[in-house]
mmCIF file of C-alpha atoms in Angstrom:
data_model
loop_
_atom_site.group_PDB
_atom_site.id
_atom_site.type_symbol
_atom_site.label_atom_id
_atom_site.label_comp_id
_atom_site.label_asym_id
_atom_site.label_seq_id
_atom_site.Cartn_x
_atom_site.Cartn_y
_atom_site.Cartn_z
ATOM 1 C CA UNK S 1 0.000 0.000 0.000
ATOM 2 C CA UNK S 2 1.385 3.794 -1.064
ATOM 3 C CA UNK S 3 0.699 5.716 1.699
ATOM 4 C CA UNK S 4 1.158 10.047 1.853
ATOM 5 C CA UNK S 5 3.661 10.576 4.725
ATOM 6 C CA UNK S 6 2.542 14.278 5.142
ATOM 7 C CA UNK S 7 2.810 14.867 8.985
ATOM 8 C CA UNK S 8 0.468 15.282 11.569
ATOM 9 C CA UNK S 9 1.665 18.939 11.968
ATOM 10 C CA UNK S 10 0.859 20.006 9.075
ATOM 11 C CA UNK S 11 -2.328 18.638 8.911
ATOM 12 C CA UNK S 12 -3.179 20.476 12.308
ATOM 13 C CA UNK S 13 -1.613 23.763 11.400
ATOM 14 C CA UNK S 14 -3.645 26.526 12.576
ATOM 15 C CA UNK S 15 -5.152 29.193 10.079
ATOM 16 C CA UNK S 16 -7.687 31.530 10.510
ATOM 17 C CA UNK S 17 -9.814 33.463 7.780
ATOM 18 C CA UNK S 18 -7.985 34.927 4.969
ATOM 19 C CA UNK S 19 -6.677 38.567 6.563
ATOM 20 C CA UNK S 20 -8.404 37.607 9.745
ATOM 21 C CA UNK S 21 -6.719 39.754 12.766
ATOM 22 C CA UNK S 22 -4.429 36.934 14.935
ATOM 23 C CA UNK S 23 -2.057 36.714 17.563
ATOM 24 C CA UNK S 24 1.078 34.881 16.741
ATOM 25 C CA UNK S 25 4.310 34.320 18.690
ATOM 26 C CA UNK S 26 7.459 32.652 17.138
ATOM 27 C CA UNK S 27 9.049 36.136 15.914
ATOM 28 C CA UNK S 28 10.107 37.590 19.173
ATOM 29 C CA UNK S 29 7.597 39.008 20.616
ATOM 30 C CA UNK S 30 3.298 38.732 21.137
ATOM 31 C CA UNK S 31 2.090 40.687 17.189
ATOM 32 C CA UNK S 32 -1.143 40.817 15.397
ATOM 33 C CA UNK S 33 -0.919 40.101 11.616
ATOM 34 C CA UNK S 34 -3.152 39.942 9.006
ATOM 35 C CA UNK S 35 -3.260 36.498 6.711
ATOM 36 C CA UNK S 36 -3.481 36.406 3.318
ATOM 37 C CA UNK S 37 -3.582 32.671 1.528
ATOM 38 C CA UNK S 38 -2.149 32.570 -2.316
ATOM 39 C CA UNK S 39 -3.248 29.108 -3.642
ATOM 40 C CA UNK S 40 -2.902 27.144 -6.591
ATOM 41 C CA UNK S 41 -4.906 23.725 -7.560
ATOM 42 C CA UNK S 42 -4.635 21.670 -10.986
ATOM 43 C CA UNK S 43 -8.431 21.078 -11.058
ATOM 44 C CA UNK S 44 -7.658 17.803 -13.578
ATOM 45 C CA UNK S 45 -10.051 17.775 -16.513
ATOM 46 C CA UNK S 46 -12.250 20.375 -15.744
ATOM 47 C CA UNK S 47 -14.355 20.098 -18.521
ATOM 48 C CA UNK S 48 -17.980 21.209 -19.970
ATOM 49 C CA UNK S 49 -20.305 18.664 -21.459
ATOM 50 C CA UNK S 50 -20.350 20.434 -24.986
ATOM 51 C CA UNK S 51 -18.273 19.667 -27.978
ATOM 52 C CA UNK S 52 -16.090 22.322 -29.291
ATOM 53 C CA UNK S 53 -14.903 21.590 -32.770
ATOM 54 C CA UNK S 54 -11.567 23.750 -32.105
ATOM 55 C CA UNK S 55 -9.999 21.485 -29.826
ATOM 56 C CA UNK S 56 -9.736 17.652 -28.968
ATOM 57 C CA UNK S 57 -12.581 17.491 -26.205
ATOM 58 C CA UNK S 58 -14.636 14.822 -27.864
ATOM 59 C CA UNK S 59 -14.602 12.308 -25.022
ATOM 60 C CA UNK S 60 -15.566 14.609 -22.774
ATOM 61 C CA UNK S 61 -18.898 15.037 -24.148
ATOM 62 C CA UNK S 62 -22.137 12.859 -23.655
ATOM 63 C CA UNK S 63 -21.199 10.379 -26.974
ATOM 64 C CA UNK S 64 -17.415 10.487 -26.162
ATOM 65 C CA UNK S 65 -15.786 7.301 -24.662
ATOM 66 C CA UNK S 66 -15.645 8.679 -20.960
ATOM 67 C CA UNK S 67 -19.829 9.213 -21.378
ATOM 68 C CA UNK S 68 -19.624 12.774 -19.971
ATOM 69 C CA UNK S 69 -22.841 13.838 -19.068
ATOM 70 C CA UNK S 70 -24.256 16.293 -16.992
ATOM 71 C CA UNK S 71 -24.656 14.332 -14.182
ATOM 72 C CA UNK S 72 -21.197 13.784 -14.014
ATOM 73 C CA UNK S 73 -20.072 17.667 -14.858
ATOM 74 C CA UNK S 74 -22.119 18.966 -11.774
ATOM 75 C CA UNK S 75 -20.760 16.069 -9.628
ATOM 76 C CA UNK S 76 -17.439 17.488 -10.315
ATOM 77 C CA UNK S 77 -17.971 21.031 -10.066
ATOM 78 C CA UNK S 78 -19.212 20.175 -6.281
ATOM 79 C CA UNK S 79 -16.096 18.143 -5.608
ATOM 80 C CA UNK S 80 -13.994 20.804 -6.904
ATOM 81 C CA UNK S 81 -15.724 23.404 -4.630
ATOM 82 C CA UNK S 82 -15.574 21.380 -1.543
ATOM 83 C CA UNK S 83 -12.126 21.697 -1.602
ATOM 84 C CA UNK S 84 -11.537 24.909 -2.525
ATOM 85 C CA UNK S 85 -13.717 26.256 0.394
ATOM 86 C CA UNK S 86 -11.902 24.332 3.020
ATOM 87 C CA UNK S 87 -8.533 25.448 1.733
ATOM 88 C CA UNK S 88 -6.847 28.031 4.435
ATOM 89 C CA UNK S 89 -9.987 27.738 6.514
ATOM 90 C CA UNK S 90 -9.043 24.876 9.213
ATOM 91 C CA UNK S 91 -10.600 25.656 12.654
ATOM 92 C CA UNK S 92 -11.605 29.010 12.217
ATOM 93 C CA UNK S 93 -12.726 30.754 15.582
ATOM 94 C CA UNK S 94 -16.523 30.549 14.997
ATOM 95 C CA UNK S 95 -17.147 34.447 14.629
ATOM 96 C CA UNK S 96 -14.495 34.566 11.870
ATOM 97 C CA UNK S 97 -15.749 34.944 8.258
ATOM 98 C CA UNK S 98 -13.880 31.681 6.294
ATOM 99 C CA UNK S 99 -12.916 33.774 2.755
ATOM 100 C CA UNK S 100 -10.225 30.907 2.136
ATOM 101 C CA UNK S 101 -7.669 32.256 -0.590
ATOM 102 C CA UNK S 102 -7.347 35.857 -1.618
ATOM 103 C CA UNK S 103 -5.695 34.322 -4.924
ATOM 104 C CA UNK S 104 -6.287 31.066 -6.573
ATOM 105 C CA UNK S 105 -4.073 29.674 -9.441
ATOM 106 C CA UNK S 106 -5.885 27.097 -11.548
ATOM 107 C CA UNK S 107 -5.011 24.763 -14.192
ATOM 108 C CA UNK S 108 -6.470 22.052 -16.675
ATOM 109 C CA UNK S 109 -9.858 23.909 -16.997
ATOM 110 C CA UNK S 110 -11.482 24.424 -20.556
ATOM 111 C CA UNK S 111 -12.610 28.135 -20.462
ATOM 112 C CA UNK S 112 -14.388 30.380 -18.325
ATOM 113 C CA UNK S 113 -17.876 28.918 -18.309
ATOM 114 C CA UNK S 114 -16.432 26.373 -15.845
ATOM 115 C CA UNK S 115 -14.787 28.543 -13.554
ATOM 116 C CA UNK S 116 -18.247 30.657 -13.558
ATOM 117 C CA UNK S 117 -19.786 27.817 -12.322
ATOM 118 C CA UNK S 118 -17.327 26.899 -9.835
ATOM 119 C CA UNK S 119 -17.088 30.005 -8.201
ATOM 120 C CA UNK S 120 -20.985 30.164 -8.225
ATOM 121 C CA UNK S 121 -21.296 26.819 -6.663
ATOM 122 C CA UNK S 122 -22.817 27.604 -3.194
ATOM 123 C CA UNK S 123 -20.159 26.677 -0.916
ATOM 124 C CA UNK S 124 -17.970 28.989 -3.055
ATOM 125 C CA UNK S 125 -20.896 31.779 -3.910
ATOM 126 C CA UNK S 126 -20.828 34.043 -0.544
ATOM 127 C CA UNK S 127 -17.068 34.805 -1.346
ATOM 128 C CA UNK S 128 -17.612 36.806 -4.477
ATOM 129 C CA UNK S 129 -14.845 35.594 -6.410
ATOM 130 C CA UNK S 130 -14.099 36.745 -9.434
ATOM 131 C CA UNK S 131 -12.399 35.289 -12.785
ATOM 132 C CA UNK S 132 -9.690 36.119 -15.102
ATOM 133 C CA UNK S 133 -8.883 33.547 -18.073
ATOM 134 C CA UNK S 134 -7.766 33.830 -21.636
ATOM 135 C CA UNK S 135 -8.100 31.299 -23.789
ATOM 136 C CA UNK S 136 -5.050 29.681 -25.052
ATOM 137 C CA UNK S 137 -3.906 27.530 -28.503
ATOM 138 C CA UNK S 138 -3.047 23.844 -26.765
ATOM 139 C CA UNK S 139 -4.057 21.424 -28.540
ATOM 140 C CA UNK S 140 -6.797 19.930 -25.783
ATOM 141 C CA UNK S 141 -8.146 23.559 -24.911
ATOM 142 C CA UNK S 142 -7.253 23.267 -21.294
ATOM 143 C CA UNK S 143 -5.610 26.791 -19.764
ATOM 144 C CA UNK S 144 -5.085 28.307 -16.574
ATOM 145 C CA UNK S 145 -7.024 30.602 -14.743
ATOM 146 C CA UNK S 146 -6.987 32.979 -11.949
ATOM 147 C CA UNK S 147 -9.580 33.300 -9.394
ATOM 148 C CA UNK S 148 -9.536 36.540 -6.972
ATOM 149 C CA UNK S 149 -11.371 37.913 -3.785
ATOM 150 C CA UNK S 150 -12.573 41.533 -4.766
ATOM 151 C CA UNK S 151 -12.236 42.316 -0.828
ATOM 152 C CA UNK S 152 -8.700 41.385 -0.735
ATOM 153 C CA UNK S 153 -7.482 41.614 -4.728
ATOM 154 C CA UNK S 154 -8.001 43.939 -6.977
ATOM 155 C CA UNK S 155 -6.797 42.966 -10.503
ATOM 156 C CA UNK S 156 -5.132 46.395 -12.227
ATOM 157 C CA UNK S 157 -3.656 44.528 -15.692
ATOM 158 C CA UNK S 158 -3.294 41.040 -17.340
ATOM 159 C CA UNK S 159 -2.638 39.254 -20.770
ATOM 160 C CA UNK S 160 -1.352 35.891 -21.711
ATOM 161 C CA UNK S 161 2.048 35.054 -22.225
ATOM 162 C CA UNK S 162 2.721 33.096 -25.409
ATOM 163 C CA UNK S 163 5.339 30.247 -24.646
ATOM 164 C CA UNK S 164 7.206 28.825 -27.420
ATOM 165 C CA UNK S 165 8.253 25.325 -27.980
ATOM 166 C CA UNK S 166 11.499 24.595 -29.004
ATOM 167 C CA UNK S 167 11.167 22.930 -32.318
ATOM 168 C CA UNK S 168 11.381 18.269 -31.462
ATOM 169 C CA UNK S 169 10.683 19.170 -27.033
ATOM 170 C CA UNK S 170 7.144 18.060 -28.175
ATOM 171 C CA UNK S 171 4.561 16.411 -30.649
ATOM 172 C CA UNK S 172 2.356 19.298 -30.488
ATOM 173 C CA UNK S 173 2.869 22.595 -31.820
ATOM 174 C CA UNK S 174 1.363 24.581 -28.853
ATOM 175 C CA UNK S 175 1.131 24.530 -25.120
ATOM 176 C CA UNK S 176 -0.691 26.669 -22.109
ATOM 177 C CA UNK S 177 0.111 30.297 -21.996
ATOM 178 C CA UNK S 178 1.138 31.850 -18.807
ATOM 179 C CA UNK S 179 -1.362 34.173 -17.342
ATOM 180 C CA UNK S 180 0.221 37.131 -15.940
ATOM 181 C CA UNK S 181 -2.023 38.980 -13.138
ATOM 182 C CA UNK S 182 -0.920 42.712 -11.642
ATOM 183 C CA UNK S 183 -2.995 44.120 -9.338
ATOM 184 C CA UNK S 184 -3.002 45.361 -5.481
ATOM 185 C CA UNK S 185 -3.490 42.351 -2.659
ATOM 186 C CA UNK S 186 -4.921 44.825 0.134
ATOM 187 C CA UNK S 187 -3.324 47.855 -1.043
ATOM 188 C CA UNK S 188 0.088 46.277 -1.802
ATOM 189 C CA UNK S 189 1.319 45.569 -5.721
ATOM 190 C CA UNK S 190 2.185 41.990 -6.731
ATOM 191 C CA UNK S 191 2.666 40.054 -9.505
ATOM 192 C CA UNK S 192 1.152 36.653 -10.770
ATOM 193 C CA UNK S 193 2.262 34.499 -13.343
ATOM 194 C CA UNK S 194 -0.126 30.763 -13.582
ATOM 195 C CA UNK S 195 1.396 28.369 -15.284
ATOM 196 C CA UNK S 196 1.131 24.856 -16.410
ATOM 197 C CA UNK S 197 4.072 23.462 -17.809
ATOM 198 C CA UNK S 198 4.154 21.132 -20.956
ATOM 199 C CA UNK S 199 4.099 17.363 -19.619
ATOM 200 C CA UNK S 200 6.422 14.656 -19.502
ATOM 201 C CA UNK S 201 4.887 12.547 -22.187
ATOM 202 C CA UNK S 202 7.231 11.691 -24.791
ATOM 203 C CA UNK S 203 10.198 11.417 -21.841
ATOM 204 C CA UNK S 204 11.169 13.275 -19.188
ATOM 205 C CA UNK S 205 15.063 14.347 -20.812
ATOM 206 C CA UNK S 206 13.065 15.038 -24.719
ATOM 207 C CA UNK S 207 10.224 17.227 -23.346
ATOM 208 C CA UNK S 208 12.664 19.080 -20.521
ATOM 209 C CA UNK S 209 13.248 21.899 -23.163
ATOM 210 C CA UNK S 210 9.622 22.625 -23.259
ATOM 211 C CA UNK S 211 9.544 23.255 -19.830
ATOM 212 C CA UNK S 212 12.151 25.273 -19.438
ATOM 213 C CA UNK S 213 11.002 27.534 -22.260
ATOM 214 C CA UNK S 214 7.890 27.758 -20.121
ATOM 215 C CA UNK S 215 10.085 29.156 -17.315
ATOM 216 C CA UNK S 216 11.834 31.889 -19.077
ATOM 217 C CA UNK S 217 8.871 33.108 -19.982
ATOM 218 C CA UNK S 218 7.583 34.342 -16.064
ATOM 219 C CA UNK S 219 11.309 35.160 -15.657
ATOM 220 C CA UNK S 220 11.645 37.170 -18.152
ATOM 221 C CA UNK S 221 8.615 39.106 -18.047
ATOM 222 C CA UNK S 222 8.799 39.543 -14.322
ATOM 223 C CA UNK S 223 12.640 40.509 -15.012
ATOM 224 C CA UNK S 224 11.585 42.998 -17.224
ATOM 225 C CA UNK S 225 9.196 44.895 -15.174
ATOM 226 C CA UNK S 226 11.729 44.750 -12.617
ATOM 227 C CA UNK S 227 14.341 46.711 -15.484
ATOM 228 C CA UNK S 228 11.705 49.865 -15.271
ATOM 229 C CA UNK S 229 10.140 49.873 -11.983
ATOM 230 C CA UNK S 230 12.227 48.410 -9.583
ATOM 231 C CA UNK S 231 12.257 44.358 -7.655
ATOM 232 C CA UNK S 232 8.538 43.755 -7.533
ATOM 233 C CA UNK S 233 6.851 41.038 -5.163
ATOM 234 C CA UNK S 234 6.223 37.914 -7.827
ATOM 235 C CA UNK S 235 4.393 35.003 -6.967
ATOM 236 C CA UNK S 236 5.194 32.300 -10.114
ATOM 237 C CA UNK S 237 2.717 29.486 -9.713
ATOM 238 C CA UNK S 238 1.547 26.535 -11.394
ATOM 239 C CA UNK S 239 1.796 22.800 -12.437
ATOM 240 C CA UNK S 240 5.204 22.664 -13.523
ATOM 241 C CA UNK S 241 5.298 19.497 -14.200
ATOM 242 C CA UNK S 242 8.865 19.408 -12.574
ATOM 243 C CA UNK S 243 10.042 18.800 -9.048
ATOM 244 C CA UNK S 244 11.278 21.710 -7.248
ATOM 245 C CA UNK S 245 15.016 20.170 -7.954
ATOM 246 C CA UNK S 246 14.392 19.893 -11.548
ATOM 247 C CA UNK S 247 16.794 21.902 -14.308
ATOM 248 C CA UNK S 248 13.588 24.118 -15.017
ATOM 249 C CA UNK S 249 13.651 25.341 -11.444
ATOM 250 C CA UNK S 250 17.315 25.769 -10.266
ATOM 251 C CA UNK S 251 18.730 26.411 -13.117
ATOM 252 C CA UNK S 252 16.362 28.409 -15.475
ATOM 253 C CA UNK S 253 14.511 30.448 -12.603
ATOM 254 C CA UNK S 254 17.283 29.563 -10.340
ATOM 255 C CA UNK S 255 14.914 29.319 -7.320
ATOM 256 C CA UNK S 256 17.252 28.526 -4.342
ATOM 257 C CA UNK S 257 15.582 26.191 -1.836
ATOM 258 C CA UNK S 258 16.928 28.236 1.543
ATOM 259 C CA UNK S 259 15.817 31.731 2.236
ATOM 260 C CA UNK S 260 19.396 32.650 3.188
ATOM 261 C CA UNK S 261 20.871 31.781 -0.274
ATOM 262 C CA UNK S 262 18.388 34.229 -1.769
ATOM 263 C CA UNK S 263 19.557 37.517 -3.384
ATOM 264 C CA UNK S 264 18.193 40.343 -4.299
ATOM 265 C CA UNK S 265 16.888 40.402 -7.726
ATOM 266 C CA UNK S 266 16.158 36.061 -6.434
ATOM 267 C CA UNK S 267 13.663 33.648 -6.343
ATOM 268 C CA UNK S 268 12.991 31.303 -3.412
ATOM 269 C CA UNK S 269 11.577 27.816 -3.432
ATOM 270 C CA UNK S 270 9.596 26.732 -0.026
ATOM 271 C CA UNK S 271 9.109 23.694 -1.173
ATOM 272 C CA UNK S 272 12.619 22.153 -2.146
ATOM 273 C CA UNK S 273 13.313 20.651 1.346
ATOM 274 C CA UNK S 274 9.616 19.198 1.403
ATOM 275 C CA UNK S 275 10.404 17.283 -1.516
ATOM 276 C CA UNK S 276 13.616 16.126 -0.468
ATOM 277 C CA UNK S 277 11.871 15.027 3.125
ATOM 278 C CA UNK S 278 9.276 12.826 0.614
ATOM 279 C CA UNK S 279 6.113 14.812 0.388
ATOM 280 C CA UNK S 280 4.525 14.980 -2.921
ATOM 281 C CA UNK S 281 1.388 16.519 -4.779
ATOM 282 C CA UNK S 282 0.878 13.972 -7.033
ATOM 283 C CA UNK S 283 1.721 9.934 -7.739
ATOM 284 C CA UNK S 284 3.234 8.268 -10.442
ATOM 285 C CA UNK S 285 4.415 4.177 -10.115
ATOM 286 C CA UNK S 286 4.330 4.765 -6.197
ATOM 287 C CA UNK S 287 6.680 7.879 -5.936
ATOM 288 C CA UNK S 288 5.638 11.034 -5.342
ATOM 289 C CA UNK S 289 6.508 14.234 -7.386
ATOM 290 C CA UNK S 290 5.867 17.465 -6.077
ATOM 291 C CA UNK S 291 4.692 19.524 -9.443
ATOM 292 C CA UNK S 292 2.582 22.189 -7.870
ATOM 293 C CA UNK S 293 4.644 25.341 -6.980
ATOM 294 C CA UNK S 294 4.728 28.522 -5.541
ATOM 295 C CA UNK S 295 7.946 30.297 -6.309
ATOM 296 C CA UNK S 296 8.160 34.071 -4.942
ATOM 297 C CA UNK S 297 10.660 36.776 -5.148
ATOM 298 C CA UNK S 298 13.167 38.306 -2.753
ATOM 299 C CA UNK S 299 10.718 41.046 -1.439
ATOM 300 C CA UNK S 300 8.275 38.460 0.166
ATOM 301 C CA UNK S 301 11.492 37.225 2.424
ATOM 302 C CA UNK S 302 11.306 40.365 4.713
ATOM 303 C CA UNK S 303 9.658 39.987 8.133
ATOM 304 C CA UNK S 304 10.547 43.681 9.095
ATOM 305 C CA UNK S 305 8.061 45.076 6.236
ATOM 306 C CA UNK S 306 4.861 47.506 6.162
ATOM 307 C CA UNK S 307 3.654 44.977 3.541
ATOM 308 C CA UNK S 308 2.882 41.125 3.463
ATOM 309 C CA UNK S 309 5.747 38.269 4.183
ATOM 310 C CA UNK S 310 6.323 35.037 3.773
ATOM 311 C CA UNK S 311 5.548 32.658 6.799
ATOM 312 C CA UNK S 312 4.490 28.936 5.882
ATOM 313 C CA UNK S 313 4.142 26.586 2.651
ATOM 314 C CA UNK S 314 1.275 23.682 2.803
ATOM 315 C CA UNK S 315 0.349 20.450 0.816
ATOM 316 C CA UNK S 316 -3.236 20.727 1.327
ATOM 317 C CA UNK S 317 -4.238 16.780 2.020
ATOM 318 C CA UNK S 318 -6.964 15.546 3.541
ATOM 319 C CA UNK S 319 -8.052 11.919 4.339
ATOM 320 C CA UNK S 320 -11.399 12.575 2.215
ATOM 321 C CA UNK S 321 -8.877 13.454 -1.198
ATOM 322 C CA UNK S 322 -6.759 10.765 -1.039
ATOM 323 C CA UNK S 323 -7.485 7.124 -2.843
ATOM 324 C CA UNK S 324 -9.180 4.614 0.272
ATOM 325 C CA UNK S 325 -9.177 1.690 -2.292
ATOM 326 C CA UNK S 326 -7.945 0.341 -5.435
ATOM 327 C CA UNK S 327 -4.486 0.483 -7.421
ATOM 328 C CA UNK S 328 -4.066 4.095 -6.367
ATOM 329 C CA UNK S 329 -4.229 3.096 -2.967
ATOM 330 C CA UNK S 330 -3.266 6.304 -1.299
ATOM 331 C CA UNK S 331 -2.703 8.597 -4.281
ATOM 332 C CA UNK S 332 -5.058 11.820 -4.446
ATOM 333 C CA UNK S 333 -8.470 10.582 -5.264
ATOM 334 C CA UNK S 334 -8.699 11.419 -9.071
ATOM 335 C CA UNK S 335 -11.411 12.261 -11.023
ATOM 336 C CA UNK S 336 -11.436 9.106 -13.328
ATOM 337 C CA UNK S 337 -9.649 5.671 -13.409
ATOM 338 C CA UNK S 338 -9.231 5.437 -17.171
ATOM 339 C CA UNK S 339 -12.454 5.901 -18.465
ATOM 340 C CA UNK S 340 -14.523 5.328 -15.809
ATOM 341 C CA UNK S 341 -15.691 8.017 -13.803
ATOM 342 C CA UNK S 342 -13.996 7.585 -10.395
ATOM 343 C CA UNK S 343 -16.210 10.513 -8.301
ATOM 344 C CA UNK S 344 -12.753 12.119 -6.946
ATOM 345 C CA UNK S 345 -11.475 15.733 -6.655
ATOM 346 C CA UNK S 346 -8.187 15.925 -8.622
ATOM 347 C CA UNK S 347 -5.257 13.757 -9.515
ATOM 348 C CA UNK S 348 -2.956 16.509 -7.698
ATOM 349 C CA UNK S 349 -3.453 18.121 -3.878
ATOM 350 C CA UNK S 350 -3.428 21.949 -4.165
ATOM 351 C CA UNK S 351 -0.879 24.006 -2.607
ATOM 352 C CA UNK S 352 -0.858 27.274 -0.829
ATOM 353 C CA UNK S 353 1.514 29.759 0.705
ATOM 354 C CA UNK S 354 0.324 31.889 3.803
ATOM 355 C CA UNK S 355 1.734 35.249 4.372
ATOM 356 C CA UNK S 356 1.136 37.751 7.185
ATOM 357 C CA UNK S 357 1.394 41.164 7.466
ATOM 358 C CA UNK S 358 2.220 43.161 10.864
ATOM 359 C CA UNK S 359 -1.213 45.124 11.998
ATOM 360 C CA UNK S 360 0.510 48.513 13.867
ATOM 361 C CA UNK S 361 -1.477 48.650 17.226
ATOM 362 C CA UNK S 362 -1.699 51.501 19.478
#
């Protein structure tokens, strides 16, 4: 049996609402901060029921092989939201609102007409989020998105960010853009890029190209708004389809995996040494890989700020997402087994950062 060795510590780790007002100790001396959760979830397959003669969705339509029916679509949009509203919430005090994320990165969804039901699913509706997507050229017409908290985000630019192959890194001619969000996360400017790196398929070594193609892209877009107005605070996000220790990371974003090795003008990696204990997002052949990311820059690394720092990376794993039978025994509970329709959440566990922000009392 594969079993996820994420730690009981983890599990229990104490948030409270999104920007909620809390008491912390740990950095000296008794503070109030603010918390603001950045997330990111591959939502696997998120699919309508309706063919679209642009891309190669056929099976994921009523007379397609997977028989993709409504039944099935609204089954998934409630799975999808059952996470997301739990995310960042854990044991709330009970007059605290539970807003969850500020900022969601998501990936593998078709277009917007999914996320619009998602985020008006009604465990999800009360939050108001909002939705930012741009439809991209791969091949199977799954993109990224960006979902936001008007109370805590407001969105102030964005386009998508054409990546392109290397000519043999893979069969198709086309993979996801990167959406690139600016905006103001309560007051303060930061910078989002969502990605979703080309796969494996084909080989890990042939299709490594692809990806890190993918990764000069944030970089140097994020490098060159850095050239006019100065180091920004840049969260790059996604399913990377890389390990934190992969080429893609240290040596094309060069993320460094300890906060004291980062420079200014640097990227830092939270999740390096989480991979290297054994913790994972996702299985393949009973080993886990650890594909879902939040990189940020050098300005997030201060603790003796005005603005928002970093404080804590989390797997987000709970017993009712992972796999209780079957051969993926312990894996996230996926959305299908094949062809048949399994009734999970996602093939990969979302991921989320928390930062806090120092309230000045009187």
């Amino acid at each position: 049996m594969f079993v996820n060795n994420l730690n009981t510590s983890m599990k229990k780790f104490i948030l409270f609402a999104t920007l909620s007002i809390i008491s912390m100790y740990g950095f000296g001396q008794q503070k109030a901060y603010k918390i603001s959760i950045i997330a990111f979830y591959n939502l696997e397959n998120f699919f309508d029921t309706l063919d679209n003669p642009k891309i190669r969705d056929d099976e994921f339509t009523p007379k397609g092989e997977r028989n993709y029916n409504s039944e099935i679509y609204w089954n998934k949009v409630e799975k999808l939201a059952t996470v997301i509203s739990k995310i960042g919430t854990d044991e709330n005090p009970e007059k605290m609102s539970p807003d969850g994320p500020a900022i969601i990165g998501v990936a593998e969804v078709e277009n917007d007409t999914v996320l619009t039901d998602l985020v008006n699913h009604p465990l999800l509706k009360k939050r108001g989020y909002k939705i930012i997507h741009f439809d991209s050229k791969d091949i199977r017409g799954i993109d990224v998105g960006f979902l936001y908290n008007p109370k805590y985000f407001t969105p102030e630019a964005s386009a998508p960010l054409f990546v392109q192959l290397p000519g043999g890194s893979k069969d198709a001619y086309y993979t996801r853009d990167v959406l690139w969000v600016k905006g103001k996360l309560d007051g303060e400017t930061v910078h989002v890029y969502v990605n979703h790196w080309p796969s494996r398929l084909g080989g890990e070594e042939r299709s490594a190209p692809g990806r890190a193609a993918a990764a000069l892209v944030s970089k140097n877009h994020s490098d060159s708004i850095a050239a006019v107005d100065g180091e920004q605070k840049v969260i790059i996000m996604g399913d990377l389809n890389d390990d934190p220790v992969s080429p893609s990371l240290t040596e094309v974003l060069k993320a460094k995996g300890k906060i004291k090795d980062v420079k200014p003008g640097g990227l830092y990696n939270p999740w390096v040494e989480m991979y290297k204990k054994g913790y994972g997002t996702l299985a393949y052949q009973d080993a886990w890989g650890l594909f879902d990311q939040i990189v940020i820059s050098y300005p997030w690394l201060n603790k003796n700020q005005n603005g928002f720092f970093f404080y804590k990376q989390v797997i987000f794993n709970r017993e009712f997402m992972t796999e209780n039978r079957g051969r993926y025994k312990g894996y996230p509970m996926r959305t299908w087994d094949g062809n048949t329709y399994r009734g999970g959440y996602s093939d990969h566990y979302p991921t989320y950062l928390v930062m806090l922000k120092t309230i000045n009392q009187p």
